[in-house]
XYZ file of C-alpha atoms in Angstrom:
682
model
C 14.713 -35.956 -8.942
C 11.697 -36.842 -11.073
C 9.008 -34.175 -10.808
C 5.516 -35.675 -10.928
C 3.415 -32.715 -9.810
C 0.615 -32.367 -12.399
C -1.940 -29.853 -13.497
C -4.897 -31.176 -15.405
C -8.373 -30.084 -16.429
C -11.397 -31.693 -14.874
C -15.174 -31.270 -15.138
C -17.308 -31.235 -12.008
C -21.052 -31.771 -12.039
C -22.780 -29.945 -9.205
C -26.359 -28.906 -8.341
C -26.118 -25.221 -9.263
C -28.330 -22.146 -9.406
C -27.416 -20.212 -12.577
C -25.925 -16.789 -12.001
C -28.305 -15.118 -14.456
C -27.742 -11.699 -15.992
C -26.006 -8.857 -14.135
C -27.989 -5.827 -13.129
C -27.441 -3.338 -16.006
C -28.142 -0.238 -13.899
C -24.940 1.450 -12.637
C -24.466 1.144 -8.894
C -24.869 4.848 -8.051
C -25.973 4.491 -4.449
C -23.467 4.463 -1.607
C -22.078 1.031 -0.780
C -24.674 -0.936 1.199
C -22.220 -1.830 3.941
C -21.599 -0.598 7.472
C -17.973 -1.789 7.698
C -16.775 1.268 9.474
C -15.870 2.621 12.901
C -17.155 5.998 13.975
C -14.393 8.619 14.287
C -15.040 9.088 18.015
C -14.395 5.362 18.640
C -10.959 5.218 17.013
C -9.258 7.061 19.850
C -8.569 3.938 21.929
C -7.332 1.814 19.061
C -3.645 1.198 18.193
C -2.349 4.045 16.080
C -1.683 2.026 12.974
C -5.078 0.304 13.140
C -6.901 3.600 13.587
C -4.987 5.152 10.661
C -5.750 2.255 8.341
C -9.391 2.133 9.336
C -9.712 5.755 8.285
C -7.697 5.301 5.082
C -9.705 5.362 1.865
C -12.727 3.198 2.764
C -14.734 2.185 -0.249
C -17.884 4.198 -0.851
C -18.979 2.958 -4.277
C -19.128 -0.322 -6.247
C -18.500 1.509 -9.557
C -17.349 0.414 -12.064
C -18.433 -3.109 -10.955
C -21.972 -4.233 -11.647
C -24.382 -5.665 -9.158
C -24.910 -9.394 -9.635
C -28.518 -10.188 -8.546
C -29.910 -12.285 -11.431
C -29.617 -15.695 -9.715
C -32.353 -17.726 -8.100
C -32.712 -20.709 -5.794
C -33.571 -23.409 -8.348
C -30.592 -25.746 -8.599
C -30.002 -28.182 -11.441
C -26.982 -30.356 -12.318
C -24.459 -28.101 -14.034
C -20.985 -28.611 -15.440
C -18.252 -26.606 -13.751
C -14.767 -26.430 -15.221
C -11.960 -27.160 -12.755
C -8.167 -27.271 -12.718
C -6.554 -29.892 -10.498
C -3.063 -29.419 -9.077
C -1.719 -32.649 -7.618
C 1.395 -34.277 -6.210
C 1.794 -37.594 -4.368
C 0.449 -36.066 -1.101
C -2.157 -33.430 -1.912
C -4.846 -32.720 -4.515
C -6.170 -29.209 -4.923
C -9.238 -28.512 -7.054
C -9.498 -24.921 -8.316
C -12.458 -23.240 -10.028
C -11.033 -20.609 -12.429
C -14.495 -19.545 -13.620
C -15.474 -18.682 -10.029
C -12.793 -16.391 -8.764
C -10.112 -19.069 -8.671
C -11.699 -20.588 -5.579
C -9.891 -23.682 -4.169
C -12.981 -25.826 -3.801
C -11.259 -28.876 -2.349
C -7.903 -29.781 -0.761
C -7.515 -33.510 -0.151
C -4.692 -35.143 1.803
C -4.215 -38.309 -0.276
C -2.461 -40.606 2.242
C -5.392 -40.303 4.698
C -8.154 -39.445 2.197
C -9.160 -36.471 4.343
C -10.829 -33.414 2.894
C -9.133 -30.528 4.670
C -11.661 -27.856 3.772
C -15.396 -27.462 4.005
C -16.465 -28.531 0.514
C -19.882 -27.226 -0.412
C -21.748 -29.968 -2.367
C -23.828 -27.316 -4.234
C -23.187 -24.059 -6.005
C -25.692 -21.612 -4.578
C -25.081 -17.881 -5.141
C -26.069 -15.628 -2.304
C -25.748 -11.850 -1.630
C -22.506 -11.760 0.299
C -19.960 -10.363 -2.140
C -19.462 -6.633 -2.365
C -21.498 -6.664 -5.593
C -23.828 -9.565 -4.817
C -23.212 -13.105 -5.961
C -20.962 -15.254 -3.754
C -20.970 -18.873 -2.649
C -19.608 -20.655 0.428
C -16.837 -23.194 0.853
C -13.173 -23.711 0.069
C -10.455 -21.074 -0.036
C -11.282 -17.734 -1.597
C -9.012 -14.843 -2.477
C -10.506 -11.486 -1.404
C -8.958 -8.297 -2.843
C -10.317 -4.822 -3.301
C -12.072 -3.561 -0.182
C -13.731 -4.707 3.014
C -15.956 -7.642 2.080
C -16.002 -10.576 -0.314
C -14.446 -9.602 -3.615
C -16.454 -8.621 -6.682
C -14.675 -11.500 -8.453
C -16.300 -14.113 -6.228
C -18.317 -15.555 -9.151
C -16.238 -14.191 -12.056
C -13.655 -15.877 -14.264
C -9.958 -15.262 -13.775
C -6.968 -15.905 -16.037
C -5.174 -19.177 -15.362
C -1.970 -20.675 -16.748
C 0.733 -23.202 -16.227
C 4.014 -21.565 -15.198
C 7.456 -22.928 -14.142
C 7.824 -23.751 -10.461
C 11.010 -23.158 -8.434
C 11.670 -26.915 -8.126
C 11.524 -27.504 -11.908
C 7.870 -28.593 -11.852
C 4.739 -26.585 -12.647
C 2.725 -24.002 -10.796
C -0.815 -22.959 -11.406
C -1.080 -19.197 -11.780
C -4.304 -17.239 -11.364
C -4.456 -13.514 -12.128
C -6.915 -10.713 -12.840
C -7.447 -6.960 -12.793
C -9.293 -5.816 -9.632
C -11.508 -2.975 -10.811
C -12.516 -1.261 -7.559
C -8.924 -0.247 -6.885
C -7.515 -0.726 -10.418
C -4.882 -3.222 -9.318
C -3.543 -6.320 -11.006
C -2.882 -9.347 -8.760
C -1.701 -12.952 -9.050
C -2.004 -16.132 -7.013
C 0.616 -18.876 -7.682
C -0.305 -22.355 -6.370
C 2.726 -24.630 -5.972
C 2.878 -28.195 -4.734
C 6.467 -29.291 -4.375
C 7.055 -32.996 -4.898
C 6.513 -34.939 -1.683
C 5.141 -31.934 0.200
C 2.100 -32.099 2.486
C 1.696 -28.332 2.074
C 0.221 -26.317 -0.760
C 2.330 -23.167 -1.128
C 0.501 -20.062 -2.402
C 2.496 -17.101 -3.586
C 0.459 -13.889 -3.797
C 1.462 -10.601 -5.388
C -0.510 -7.329 -5.673
C 0.994 -4.649 -7.886
C 0.361 -0.913 -8.050
C 1.460 0.277 -11.525
C 0.049 3.783 -10.978
C 2.039 6.918 -10.185
C -0.041 7.476 -7.033
C -0.534 5.444 -3.896
C -3.525 3.103 -3.850
C -5.334 1.506 -0.907
C -5.176 -2.266 -0.986
C -6.831 -5.084 0.849
C -6.373 -8.815 1.070
C -7.945 -11.614 3.096
C -7.624 -15.299 2.292
C -10.826 -16.962 3.620
C -10.721 -20.669 4.408
C -13.967 -22.483 5.085
C -13.606 -25.478 7.469
C -16.152 -27.704 9.276
C -17.435 -25.898 12.361
C -17.057 -28.849 14.728
C -13.484 -27.746 15.415
C -11.420 -25.784 17.869
C -9.715 -22.835 16.232
C -6.272 -22.071 17.527
C -3.953 -19.105 16.854
C -0.965 -17.580 18.701
C -2.972 -14.889 20.482
C -4.430 -14.206 23.886
C -6.633 -11.290 22.728
C -8.917 -10.447 19.783
C -10.676 -7.454 18.367
C -14.430 -8.025 18.427
C -16.805 -5.765 16.501
C -19.801 -4.655 18.532
C -23.097 -2.944 17.755
C -23.807 0.444 19.352
C -25.753 -0.704 22.350
C -22.922 -2.900 23.473
C -24.292 -6.325 22.602
C -21.331 -8.288 21.183
C -21.063 -11.168 18.844
C -23.142 -9.647 16.050
C -22.178 -9.624 12.371
C -19.788 -7.013 11.092
C -22.595 -5.269 9.220
C -24.056 -3.896 12.479
C -21.108 -2.687 14.515
C -19.589 0.693 14.999
C -17.049 -0.169 17.670
C -14.086 -2.520 18.148
C -13.427 -3.926 21.584
C -10.394 -5.862 22.671
C -11.534 -9.104 24.311
C -9.594 -11.992 25.880
C -8.990 -15.271 24.095
C -10.215 -17.977 24.487
C -12.958 -16.981 26.945
C -15.251 -14.031 26.522
C -18.365 -13.464 28.593
C -17.644 -16.695 30.392
C -17.594 -18.898 27.263
C -14.739 -20.358 25.232
C -15.306 -18.710 21.887
C -12.637 -20.687 20.089
C -15.304 -23.401 19.574
C -17.495 -21.939 16.799
C -20.766 -23.379 18.123
C -20.278 -21.706 21.467
C -21.260 -18.319 20.002
C -25.073 -17.826 19.863
C -24.782 -15.234 17.041
C -22.507 -14.576 14.133
C -19.228 -12.994 15.195
C -15.836 -11.972 13.892
C -12.771 -12.440 16.118
C -9.672 -10.615 14.758
C -6.784 -12.145 16.661
C -4.050 -9.882 18.027
C -0.970 -11.892 17.026
C 2.167 -10.398 18.628
C 4.694 -9.016 16.168
C 7.381 -11.546 17.014
C 5.164 -14.629 16.743
C 4.831 -16.892 13.758
C 1.680 -16.230 11.688
C -0.612 -19.267 11.696
C -4.180 -20.418 12.399
C -5.497 -23.958 12.713
C -8.888 -25.679 12.920
C -8.638 -29.036 14.681
C -11.194 -31.665 15.646
C -11.323 -33.362 19.031
C -8.635 -35.791 17.938
C -6.313 -32.973 17.005
C -6.526 -33.427 13.223
C -7.462 -30.732 10.731
C -6.079 -27.882 8.650
C -3.408 -25.373 9.431
C -2.593 -22.222 7.485
C 0.649 -20.282 7.952
C 2.473 -17.558 6.040
C 5.330 -15.169 5.890
C 4.921 -12.208 8.210
C 3.581 -9.777 5.596
C 0.187 -11.485 5.877
C -0.301 -10.162 9.366
C -3.890 -10.724 10.444
C -5.740 -13.826 11.544
C -9.472 -14.106 12.090
C -12.224 -16.542 13.078
C -15.746 -16.027 11.664
C -18.614 -18.025 13.135
C -22.287 -18.201 12.189
C -23.241 -19.109 15.718
C -25.737 -21.556 17.098
C -28.782 -19.281 17.019
C -31.718 -19.710 14.647
C -30.553 -16.985 12.249
C -27.042 -18.503 11.853
C -28.495 -21.979 11.360
C -30.896 -20.657 8.749
C -28.069 -19.003 6.807
C -26.022 -22.231 6.932
C -28.963 -24.132 5.420
C -29.520 -21.346 2.885
C -25.989 -21.638 1.484
C -26.028 -25.413 0.953
C -28.325 -28.403 1.185
C -30.358 -29.482 4.216
C -28.490 -32.057 6.231
C -25.075 -30.748 5.222
C -22.757 -29.921 8.090
C -22.024 -26.305 8.925
C -18.792 -24.361 8.558
C -16.783 -21.537 10.018
C -14.030 -19.519 8.415
C -10.420 -19.099 9.422
C -8.865 -16.177 7.629
C -5.607 -14.362 7.038
C -5.127 -10.785 5.872
C -2.755 -7.863 5.321
C -4.007 -5.924 8.343
C -5.197 -6.776 11.853
C -8.874 -6.412 10.830
C -11.003 -6.326 7.748
C -11.955 -2.713 8.485
C -8.459 -1.544 7.405
C -6.914 -0.774 4.032
C -3.148 -0.700 3.505
C -1.322 1.965 1.516
C 0.484 0.563 -1.532
C 3.052 3.061 -2.764
C 3.299 4.152 -6.386
C 4.883 1.675 -8.788
C 5.397 -0.849 -6.022
C 4.057 -4.229 -4.987
C 3.333 -6.353 -1.948
C 3.965 -10.115 -1.939
C 3.932 -12.968 0.505
C 3.655 -16.790 0.656
C 0.979 -18.840 2.407
C 1.039 -22.568 3.140
C -1.960 -24.886 3.675
C -1.836 -28.469 4.844
C -2.897 -31.148 7.299
C -1.964 -31.036 10.931
C -2.104 -33.673 13.665
C -1.586 -31.987 17.023
C -2.001 -33.563 20.447
C -4.858 -32.490 22.761
C -6.284 -29.346 21.152
C -8.748 -29.072 23.964
C -7.922 -27.879 27.420
C -5.877 -24.962 28.702
C -5.351 -22.378 25.953
C -1.682 -21.561 26.260
C -0.642 -25.181 26.433
C -2.887 -26.133 23.444
C -1.434 -23.298 21.370
C 2.075 -24.221 22.330
C 1.578 -27.869 21.422
C -0.050 -26.977 18.122
C 2.739 -24.529 17.208
C 5.392 -27.100 18.154
C 3.781 -29.637 15.908
C 3.551 -27.111 13.062
C 7.242 -26.350 13.469
C 8.023 -30.048 13.266
C 6.150 -30.666 10.001
C 6.765 -27.245 8.371
C 9.438 -25.139 10.005
C 9.038 -21.388 9.865
C 12.372 -21.201 8.123
C 11.112 -23.456 5.351
C 8.178 -21.126 4.661
C 10.651 -18.209 4.376
C 12.839 -20.322 2.077
C 9.900 -21.268 -0.119
C 8.984 -17.602 -0.352
C 12.514 -16.677 -1.392
C 12.563 -19.511 -3.945
C 9.203 -18.392 -5.392
C 9.930 -14.688 -5.762
C 12.157 -14.970 -8.916
C 9.450 -17.094 -10.542
C 6.668 -14.538 -9.905
C 7.654 -12.849 -13.198
C 7.890 -16.111 -15.198
C 5.761 -15.956 -18.283
C 3.033 -18.584 -18.741
C 3.985 -21.758 -20.567
C 0.369 -22.640 -21.306
C -2.785 -20.509 -20.990
C -5.482 -22.623 -19.375
C -8.451 -20.209 -19.042
C -9.135 -16.555 -19.838
C -10.601 -13.974 -17.466
C -12.049 -10.599 -18.298
C -10.821 -8.089 -20.843
C -10.610 -5.163 -18.412
C -6.915 -5.739 -17.684
C -6.137 -5.807 -21.394
C -7.962 -2.466 -21.771
C -5.889 -0.866 -18.982
C -2.633 -2.232 -20.388
C -3.616 -0.964 -23.831
C -4.302 2.471 -22.445
C -1.232 2.772 -20.267
C 1.437 0.629 -21.958
C 2.309 -0.917 -18.601
C 4.623 -3.914 -18.595
C 3.503 -6.567 -16.093
C 5.791 -9.569 -16.336
C 4.150 -12.848 -15.535
C 0.575 -11.653 -15.809
C -0.199 -10.953 -19.536
C -3.376 -9.159 -20.424
C -3.398 -9.635 -24.219
C -5.691 -7.705 -26.572
C -7.197 -10.960 -27.642
C -9.167 -10.992 -24.319
C -10.975 -7.729 -25.149
C -14.668 -8.314 -25.669
C -17.876 -6.456 -26.448
C -17.945 -4.730 -23.047
C -14.521 -3.183 -23.681
C -14.991 -2.361 -27.356
C -16.548 1.109 -27.097
C -13.812 2.097 -24.631
C -11.078 0.844 -26.962
C -12.680 2.981 -29.691
C -12.604 5.981 -27.328
C -8.849 5.351 -26.882
C -8.280 4.961 -30.602
C -10.380 7.813 -31.983
C -11.137 10.157 -29.102
C -14.855 9.622 -29.570
C -17.203 7.340 -27.642
C -19.355 5.457 -30.180
C -22.994 6.373 -30.101
C -25.591 3.779 -30.962
C -29.296 3.667 -31.422
C -30.133 0.145 -30.225
C -32.673 -0.247 -27.425
C -30.327 -2.193 -25.143
C -29.087 -0.820 -21.844
C -26.118 1.514 -22.422
C -23.307 -0.822 -21.366
C -20.792 -0.670 -18.561
C -19.369 2.625 -17.393
C -15.739 3.298 -16.456
C -15.059 5.855 -13.737
C -11.281 6.094 -13.112
C -9.842 9.605 -13.557
C -8.122 8.747 -16.839
C -11.341 7.538 -18.378
C -13.265 10.507 -17.059
C -10.726 12.834 -18.688
C -11.170 11.090 -22.020
C -14.953 11.398 -21.816
C -14.695 15.079 -20.962
C -12.708 15.814 -24.114
C -14.819 13.544 -26.414
C -17.586 14.929 -28.621
C -20.669 15.339 -26.453
C -23.098 12.701 -27.715
C -25.897 11.422 -25.474
C -24.157 8.170 -24.586
C -20.906 10.009 -23.901
C -22.762 12.401 -21.586
C -24.484 9.490 -19.836
C -21.151 7.721 -19.044
C -19.489 10.999 -18.165
C -22.230 11.635 -15.649
C -21.626 8.244 -14.025
C -17.906 8.981 -13.773
C -18.553 12.441 -12.318
C -20.953 10.982 -9.814
C -18.371 8.438 -8.723
C -15.839 11.291 -8.274
C -18.239 13.112 -5.966
C -19.075 15.921 -8.430
C -22.833 15.327 -8.289
C -23.870 18.696 -9.679
C -21.784 18.091 -12.853
C -23.164 14.582 -13.079
C -26.739 15.880 -13.018
C -25.921 18.408 -15.772
C -24.362 15.651 -17.910
C -27.398 13.448 -17.552
C -29.736 16.351 -18.308
C -27.741 17.053 -21.522
C -27.964 13.371 -22.420
C -31.723 13.559 -22.235
C -31.888 16.234 -24.909
C -30.755 13.997 -27.802
C -30.922 10.390 -26.465
C -33.043 7.987 -28.532
C -34.076 6.404 -25.254
C -34.335 8.515 -22.146
C -34.734 5.880 -19.397
C -31.023 5.350 -18.518
C -30.402 9.030 -17.757
C -33.795 9.491 -16.166
C -33.090 6.654 -13.780
C -29.715 8.243 -12.871
C -31.401 11.608 -12.234
C -34.025 9.799 -10.077
C -31.273 8.329 -7.928
C -29.699 11.785 -7.613
C -33.115 13.136 -6.509
C -33.412 10.393 -3.877
C -29.943 11.036 -2.538
C -30.731 14.728 -2.121
C -34.105 14.105 -0.484
C -36.379 15.056 -3.383
C -38.534 11.902 -3.261
C -41.547 13.230 -5.123
C -39.401 14.297 -8.100
C -37.561 10.962 -7.925
C -40.931 9.132 -8.134
C -41.874 11.253 -11.187
C -38.608 10.476 -12.944
C -38.828 6.745 -12.131
C -42.322 6.681 -13.585
C -41.133 8.407 -16.761
C -38.081 6.140 -16.981
C -40.120 2.956 -16.603
C -42.660 4.129 -19.202
C -39.819 4.802 -21.648
C -38.233 1.398 -20.982
C -41.532 -0.340 -21.582
C -41.790 1.411 -24.941
C -38.263 0.281 -25.763
C -39.037 -3.282 -24.674
C -42.210 -3.537 -26.672
C -41.202 -1.436 -29.627
C -44.497 0.478 -29.313
C -45.257 4.118 -28.875
C -47.475 3.572 -25.826
C -46.666 2.331 -22.373
C -49.136 -0.603 -22.235
C -47.365 -3.084 -24.468
C -46.788 -6.709 -23.492
C -43.497 -6.346 -21.685
C -43.554 -10.009 -20.672
C -43.501 -11.162 -24.277
C -41.238 -8.424 -25.570
C -38.568 -8.634 -22.864
C -38.201 -12.370 -22.737
C -35.201 -13.432 -24.703
C -34.284 -9.936 -25.850
C -31.037 -8.353 -24.997
C -27.838 -7.125 -26.553
C -24.181 -7.729 -26.005
C -24.009 -5.125 -23.272
C -27.163 -5.839 -21.392
C -30.365 -7.720 -21.072
C -33.742 -5.927 -21.514
C -35.375 -8.389 -19.151
C -32.823 -7.621 -16.429
C -33.289 -3.876 -16.996
C -37.088 -4.121 -16.722
C -36.775 -6.065 -13.450
C -34.108 -3.808 -11.948
C -35.757 -0.498 -12.906
C -39.238 -1.771 -12.007
C -38.078 -2.722 -8.526
C -36.453 0.664 -7.939
C -39.482 2.456 -9.340
C -41.966 0.637 -7.127
C -39.840 1.277 -4.050
C -39.528 4.965 -4.870
C -43.229 5.328 -5.506
C -44.125 3.581 -2.254
C -41.699 5.769 -0.389
C -43.508 8.800 -1.902
C -46.884 7.374 -0.797
C -47.993 6.761 -4.350
C -49.383 3.186 -4.225
C -51.431 3.559 -7.408
C -48.296 4.485 -9.368
C -46.468 1.544 -7.835
C -49.342 -0.777 -8.858
C -49.120 0.509 -12.449
C -45.430 -0.467 -12.591
C -46.092 -3.816 -10.912
C -48.807 -4.707 -13.441
C -46.388 -4.234 -16.351
C -43.602 -6.388 -14.922
C -43.070 -9.772 -16.717
C -44.897 -12.538 -14.922
C -41.630 -14.432 -14.366
C -40.211 -11.358 -12.640
C -43.254 -10.978 -10.361
C -42.743 -14.633 -9.267
C -39.241 -14.062 -7.952
C -38.893 -13.979 -4.191
C -37.615 -10.461 -4.050
C -40.705 -9.260 -5.921
C -43.061 -11.365 -3.798
C -41.753 -9.491 -0.782
C -42.240 -6.236 -2.670
C -45.761 -7.324 -3.548
C -46.518 -7.747 0.117
C -45.292 -4.203 0.791
C -47.440 -2.905 -2.101
C -50.519 -4.695 -0.779
C -49.954 -3.238 2.722
C -49.653 0.247 1.171
C -52.971 -0.365 -0.551
C -54.553 -1.430 2.741
C -54.826 -5.112 1.917
C -53.259 -6.689 4.980
C -54.991 -10.051 4.496
C -53.687 -10.326 0.982
C -50.170 -9.344 2.153
C -50.393 -12.098 4.771
C -51.408 -14.567 2.060
C -48.176 -13.785 0.175
C -46.219 -15.063 3.196
C -48.514 -18.009 3.596
C -47.956 -19.004 -0.037
C -44.195 -18.941 0.642
C -41.281 -17.340 -1.140
C -37.510 -17.191 -0.979
C -35.576 -13.951 -1.546
C -32.592 -15.329 -3.397
C -30.529 -12.106 -3.111
C -31.247 -11.431 0.553
C -28.374 -9.466 1.965
C -26.569 -10.611 5.100
C -28.002 -8.498 7.917
C -31.064 -7.407 5.929
C -34.066 -7.490 8.246
C -36.618 -6.305 5.746
C -38.449 -9.662 5.712
C -39.019 -9.429 9.430
C -40.236 -5.829 9.292
C -42.798 -6.617 6.551
C -43.889 -9.774 8.389
C -44.500 -7.722 11.517
C -46.784 -5.331 9.558
C -48.596 -8.088 7.679
C -48.911 -10.832 10.273
C -47.634 -9.625 13.652
C -46.873 -13.047 15.115
C -43.324 -14.257 15.906
C -41.223 -14.652 12.732
C -41.253 -18.325 11.634
C -38.053 -20.193 11.058
C -38.298 -20.203 7.257
C -38.123 -16.403 7.214
C -35.712 -15.915 10.144
C -32.347 -14.695 8.927
C -31.709 -12.356 11.808
C -28.046 -12.027 12.679
C -28.359 -10.297 16.053
C -30.476 -10.566 19.224
C -34.132 -9.713 18.614
C -34.004 -7.168 21.474
C -32.129 -4.726 19.107
């Protein structure tokens, strides 16, 4: 047989908002998520679900950085893509953006099977910030969209089981310190894209793991899965159908109808909601989104990928506003059908030492008769049609055929990801067949840590840049503890100790760093966060003031605090950070801390020294309105809203805009500022 499956490079041109610089301040505060169930509410849950909900939930983003440097101004931009194609399907993959499958086209019919976003607009949905909607995304690490949502991954051409080629994506997931791979395989003549996934634990200890494949599809569909019940997250007062960020309780609800409405049609939910389907153990794992004619996309897998979920934005004004926010006006909305390792996204699965978990997923078109109507009959007809076009046994056979090729070494490297995997392999000597992390991928961010490995000393420096990325895993903390105690070493050691929960030792390390540091602001900022977390808000405000003064001197190169930060910060920055990003991030935190302490004059002093371009950003316009209210200038705060602004990094579920509007204006929140994800009676 002649194999004609191809992998080629392609360049896409999309309206895109640049990602901008990462926030250089370490993410010391607890994770800004409420993806948890209160202990008292686990009693009625299935035993395995309750155990996995309580197993190692993520509390910190460290060592990942927050990505909040993007805006809302989109311009045509070139995006590198890799296209995997046979005679039936064409998959377009974005290796520079988490390996997202941006498009999956069924060539005989010309149908796009996914929701393909026509723009690239980052928004604050990933665990660490920047994320964009559309396509198929691979979520690993912990509850939420992966920190790799807008990050490059390694990609290569590797041999496929049928003699053709597969596209392999792989990276090192830093929150859990786990390597993973995604192998995309299009057998000749197949209407289905096979995706082999493997997550490895090379450590000598068990590690919590998490995986959900999220598939965006047009929302004018009926979503079908082999289940007659679902787990629905609720908020505390019992109002259901709200986003996962608000709930503390899981309730088992019937499928398809709940509260008198068929919720398998995404637009029938007034508010955003997550439905985690309870698929019986013996049933085939699949989920489909079909239009009124019965055509659409189906996803199925081997049984290891247990969970299935429907996420809807809902038909209410907040959900509609978010849909518009993530794309262009006039573009159709989407919902997500998802598949994961556990029943729900609140759970983490134990991965034993020196072990792995692997499975195979399949994505393709489906034409099923009469998806509307009585639920059991519609599910049965859809499953029968799936079995006809892709038997369950064929998925198992494809998985068995793929497994020996999971270790196949790349034939051609197509793109490079980060150097963090190379650093871990260099430290440990681990052998990871099929997913090479060569030293050639090490970059400036990893270089001081490589020197620590090589010499036992962390390199000190006297530049004015932010201090670079911290590593917090136990093995790196041990190396820092035995290294000579320079100020930068003490700073990074404090971050690692803070992550480990040893806050008293972290404070002592940062205090020691202050004694000899050429610039004091990084450690002062860390101490200010420690003060806030312990309730010492006045002292936190003092330290933030001192830290911002010190950063301004660093940015201007002057001995005083009144230099022209706007001119000095613009365009300055080193390999490990951007002074402009540091001024914005520290200035924002300082103003918020000073306002919390009731010190509006101090907050105004910080505001006046921010670069003008920073003050014009939407997040800072909202902060300006809060500052004006603290100063007693309600009319001027109202004028900020009347002038208009967009908070590019607004977090899903963040109701801060509404609260400030209520104080400044007091009238009903207008549509342009309405991002509420729950009923206004909350």
